[in-house]
Short mmCIF file of C-alpha atoms and ligand atoms in Angstrom, two decimals:
data_model
loop_
_atom_site.label_atom_id
_atom_site.label_comp_id
_atom_site.label_asym_id
_atom_site.label_seq_id
_atom_site.Cartn_x
_atom_site.Cartn_y
_atom_site.Cartn_z
CA UNK A 1 88.64 38.07 68.78
CA UNK A 2 91.95 37.17 67.13
CA UNK A 3 91.65 33.56 65.77
CA UNK A 4 95.12 32.59 67.01
CA UNK A 5 94.48 33.71 70.51
CA UNK A 6 91.10 31.94 70.50
CA UNK A 7 92.78 28.70 69.46
CA UNK A 8 95.47 29.19 72.12
CA UNK A 9 92.76 29.67 74.70
CA UNK A 10 91.37 26.20 73.86
CA UNK A 11 94.85 24.76 74.95
CA UNK A 12 95.21 26.76 78.08
CA UNK A 13 94.62 25.44 81.56
CA UNK A 14 91.74 27.13 83.40
CA UNK A 15 88.21 27.52 84.37
CA UNK A 16 86.45 29.52 81.65
CA UNK A 17 84.24 28.02 78.86
CA UNK A 18 84.84 29.68 75.54
CA UNK A 19 81.32 31.33 75.26
CA UNK A 20 82.00 33.06 78.63
CA UNK A 21 85.55 33.98 77.48
CA UNK A 22 84.23 35.63 74.40
CA UNK A 23 81.62 37.53 76.45
CA UNK A 24 84.28 38.70 78.64
CA UNK A 25 86.46 39.79 75.69
CA UNK A 26 83.51 41.72 74.30
CA UNK A 27 82.98 43.52 77.69
CA UNK A 28 86.73 44.25 77.72
CA UNK A 29 86.53 45.83 74.29
CA UNK A 30 83.69 48.14 75.46
CA UNK A 31 85.19 48.95 78.79
CA UNK A 32 88.61 49.78 77.40
CA UNK A 33 87.23 53.12 76.18
CA UNK A 34 86.59 54.09 79.91
CA UNK A 35 89.83 52.87 81.51
CA UNK A 36 92.28 49.86 82.24
CA UNK A 37 90.91 46.42 82.92
CA UNK A 38 91.71 44.43 86.17
CA UNK A 39 91.15 40.92 87.17
CA UNK A 40 91.34 39.18 90.44
CA UNK A 41 92.29 35.54 89.82
CA UNK A 42 94.78 34.97 87.07
CA UNK A 43 95.47 31.27 87.60
CA UNK A 44 97.27 30.09 84.35
CA UNK A 45 96.06 33.11 82.27
CA UNK A 46 92.91 31.81 80.52
CA UNK A 47 90.65 34.67 81.29
CA UNK A 48 93.71 36.97 81.08
CA UNK A 49 94.07 35.95 77.43
CA UNK A 50 90.45 36.97 76.54
CA UNK A 51 90.71 40.28 78.45
CA UNK A 52 94.26 40.93 77.41
CA UNK A 53 93.44 40.47 73.78
CA UNK A 54 90.74 43.24 74.22
CA UNK A 55 93.11 45.52 76.13
CA UNK A 56 95.79 45.13 73.40
CA UNK A 57 93.37 45.82 70.58
CA UNK A 58 92.04 48.97 72.28
CA UNK A 59 95.36 50.28 73.46
CA UNK A 60 94.94 49.88 77.18
CA UNK A 61 96.32 47.34 79.75
CA UNK A 62 95.03 44.50 81.84
CA UNK A 63 96.24 44.21 85.41
CA UNK A 64 95.94 40.69 86.74
CA UNK A 65 96.20 39.93 90.45
CA UNK A 66 96.84 36.51 92.08
CA UNK A 67 98.96 35.13 94.89
CA UNK A 68 99.34 32.04 92.74
CA UNK A 69 99.05 29.64 95.69
CA UNK A 70 95.59 28.55 94.67
CA UNK A 71 92.21 28.82 96.21
CA UNK A 72 90.68 26.52 98.83
CA UNK A 73 88.88 24.63 95.97
CA UNK A 74 92.12 24.04 94.03
CA UNK A 75 94.16 22.54 96.89
CA UNK A 76 95.10 18.82 96.79
CA UNK A 77 92.04 16.67 97.55
CA UNK A 78 89.58 19.25 96.25
CA UNK A 79 87.50 19.09 93.11
CA UNK A 80 89.47 21.50 90.99
CA UNK A 81 92.94 20.39 91.93
CA UNK A 82 95.45 19.92 89.16
CA UNK A 83 98.69 18.14 90.28
CA UNK A 84 100.58 19.74 87.37
CA UNK A 85 100.46 23.16 89.07
CA UNK A 86 102.18 22.01 92.16
CA UNK A 87 105.85 23.13 92.53
CA UNK A 88 107.76 19.85 93.27
CA UNK A 89 110.28 21.79 95.35
CA UNK A 90 107.89 23.09 97.90
CA UNK A 91 104.86 20.88 97.32
CA UNK A 92 102.70 24.01 97.02
CA UNK A 93 100.58 25.33 94.10
CA UNK A 94 102.50 27.86 91.99
CA UNK A 95 100.60 28.95 88.83
CA UNK A 96 102.82 31.95 88.06
CA UNK A 97 105.13 30.04 85.66
CA UNK A 98 101.96 28.86 83.69
CA UNK A 99 100.68 32.54 83.59
CA UNK A 100 104.11 33.85 82.37
CA UNK A 101 104.21 31.21 79.63
CA UNK A 102 100.64 32.01 78.45
CA UNK A 103 101.49 35.63 78.14
CA UNK A 104 104.81 34.95 76.45
CA UNK A 105 103.39 32.60 73.88
CA UNK A 106 100.49 34.90 73.06
CA UNK A 107 102.60 38.01 72.77
CA UNK A 108 100.62 39.80 75.58
CA UNK A 109 103.54 40.51 77.88
CA UNK A 110 103.48 44.13 76.92
CA UNK A 111 99.70 44.43 77.58
CA UNK A 112 99.20 42.41 80.71
CA UNK A 113 100.71 43.62 84.05
CA UNK A 114 101.12 40.78 86.52
CA UNK A 115 100.75 41.53 90.25
CA UNK A 116 101.59 38.64 92.64
CA UNK A 117 99.95 39.26 95.95
CA UNK A 118 96.86 38.88 98.20
CA UNK A 119 94.07 40.74 96.46
CA UNK A 120 92.83 42.95 99.47
CA UNK A 121 96.38 43.87 100.20
CA UNK A 122 97.11 44.89 96.63
CA UNK A 123 93.99 47.10 96.08
CA UNK A 124 95.03 50.13 98.16
CA UNK A 125 98.26 50.52 96.13
CA UNK A 126 96.49 50.31 92.73
CA UNK A 127 94.92 53.47 91.29
CA UNK A 128 91.20 53.72 90.45
CA UNK A 129 89.49 54.72 87.31
CA UNK A 130 89.15 51.16 85.97
CA UNK A 131 87.03 50.43 82.94
CA UNK A 132 86.35 46.83 83.93
CA UNK A 133 86.78 44.78 87.12
CA UNK A 134 86.63 40.94 86.84
CA UNK A 135 86.14 39.10 90.07
CA UNK A 136 87.26 35.41 89.82
CA UNK A 137 89.48 34.81 92.84
CA UNK A 138 88.71 32.58 95.83
CA UNK A 139 85.10 31.43 96.03
CA UNK A 140 84.73 31.08 99.80
CA UNK A 141 82.12 33.72 100.88
CA UNK A 142 84.44 35.86 102.99
CA UNK A 143 87.24 35.79 100.29
CA UNK A 144 84.92 36.68 97.47
CA UNK A 145 83.15 39.37 99.41
CA UNK A 146 86.57 40.79 100.44
CA UNK A 147 87.51 41.09 96.77
CA UNK A 148 84.31 42.97 96.08
CA UNK A 149 84.71 45.36 98.91
CA UNK A 150 88.48 45.87 98.09
CA UNK A 151 87.99 46.64 94.47
CA UNK A 152 84.48 47.80 93.54
CA UNK A 153 85.38 51.44 94.47
CA UNK A 154 88.15 51.39 91.78
CA UNK A 155 85.70 51.28 89.00
CA UNK A 156 85.22 54.48 86.97
CA UNK A 157 81.63 55.80 86.48
CA UNK A 158 80.06 53.64 83.61
CA UNK A 159 82.64 50.95 84.11
CA UNK A 160 81.78 47.24 84.07
CA UNK A 161 81.76 44.72 86.94
CA UNK A 162 82.09 41.17 85.81
CA UNK A 163 81.54 38.32 88.29
CA UNK A 164 82.30 34.65 87.43
CA UNK A 165 80.77 31.45 88.71
CA UNK A 166 77.35 33.02 89.65
CA UNK A 167 74.87 30.16 90.27
CA UNK A 168 71.40 31.01 91.71
CA UNK A 169 70.79 27.32 92.39
CA UNK A 170 73.09 25.79 95.01
CA UNK A 171 72.84 22.41 93.11
CA UNK A 172 74.86 24.01 90.33
CA UNK A 173 77.62 25.55 92.36
CA UNK A 174 78.75 27.60 95.38
CA UNK A 175 76.61 30.48 96.34
CA UNK A 176 79.36 33.13 97.17
CA UNK A 177 79.69 34.73 93.74
CA UNK A 178 75.82 35.01 93.67
CA UNK A 179 75.82 36.71 97.04
CA UNK A 180 78.48 39.10 95.79
CA UNK A 181 76.24 39.75 92.67
CA UNK A 182 73.24 40.45 95.05
CA UNK A 183 75.38 42.83 97.04
CA UNK A 184 76.49 44.64 93.96
CA UNK A 185 72.89 45.05 92.89
CA UNK A 186 71.95 46.35 96.27
CA UNK A 187 74.85 48.86 95.99
CA UNK A 188 73.34 50.19 92.75
CA UNK A 189 75.19 48.29 90.13
CA UNK A 190 72.90 47.72 87.13
CA UNK A 191 72.72 44.14 85.71
CA UNK A 192 73.67 44.18 82.03
CA UNK A 193 73.95 40.50 80.93
CA UNK A 194 74.41 36.89 81.78
CA UNK A 195 76.49 34.41 79.76
CA UNK A 196 76.56 31.00 81.40
CA UNK A 197 77.92 31.77 84.82
CA UNK A 198 79.40 35.16 83.85
CA UNK A 199 77.37 38.13 84.98
CA UNK A 200 78.02 41.75 83.87
CA UNK A 201 76.86 44.89 85.73
CA UNK A 202 77.44 48.52 85.13
CA UNK A 203 78.65 50.98 87.64
CA UNK A 204 76.32 54.05 87.89
N1 SAH B 301 90.39 33.42 86.00
C1 SAH B 301 91.06 32.06 85.95
C2 SAH B 301 90.60 31.23 87.14
C3 SAH B 301 91.01 31.80 88.42
S1 SAH B 301 90.99 30.58 89.79
C4 SAH B 301 90.77 31.38 84.60
O1 SAH B 301 90.17 31.93 83.68
O2 SAH B 301 91.12 30.24 84.47
C5 SAH B 301 91.15 31.51 91.25
C6 SAH B 301 92.44 32.08 91.43
O3 SAH B 301 92.27 33.10 92.54
C7 SAH B 301 93.56 31.13 91.91
O4 SAH B 301 94.62 31.13 90.97
C8 SAH B 301 93.94 31.61 93.31
O5 SAH B 301 95.36 31.57 93.52
C9 SAH B 301 93.52 33.03 93.35
N2 SAH B 301 93.18 33.57 94.64
C10 SAH B 301 92.41 33.08 95.60
N3 SAH B 301 92.35 33.86 96.66
C11 SAH B 301 93.14 34.91 96.39
C12 SAH B 301 93.56 36.10 97.11
N4 SAH B 301 93.11 36.34 98.32
N5 SAH B 301 94.41 36.91 96.55
C13 SAH B 301 94.89 36.71 95.27
N6 SAH B 301 94.61 35.66 94.57
C14 SAH B 301 93.74 34.73 95.12
MG1 MG B 302 85.81 31.22 87.70
#
């Protein structure tokens, strides 16, 4: 991946270790041959930078979906809360300005299409045929499962499903993404690889 973007990623707010970001980038490079890339959970654009770089270099786009109001686990008082992403006017989380800035400063505005909205409400108005679907939105079980059921059918045959924060051991993290991964396997997705908490599966 582009050295400048890699360096930029190290300065970007977010929840994606570099090794996982690079694995995501690699998956994006491969999947771009099949169709556009889509992620649920933009936050400040860290994973969008890895996927957007792949989309740009292979001539496709990344669609990134988020309501930008944060997940349960990023609200004030929770483990992953960052007071810098709170809008002082409203007192609510607003990560959209951070995402815009990430895309502006990396030159990815022409490649990354930003959709602001609730993920299950957005899915029916976005076309299918996706090369890659990355699920990294809310991590409560009902929310994560709703993302899977809303979007999995948008993948093209041979496309890649990427799920973040998959921990088999509950001592390491919440179990919802692992339950989504198990559901995907039960639905016929074929496990391809694991990098840290990032799991890749292929749509049959
Ligand atoms: N991929 C990011 C991290 C995403 S954090 C990174 O690399 O850093 C999870 C994001 O999911 C939050 O920004 C939150 O606002 C968003 N989110 C949670 N539930 C959502 C929903 N129902 N619809 C849209 N976005 C949602
Ligand atoms: Mg994550």
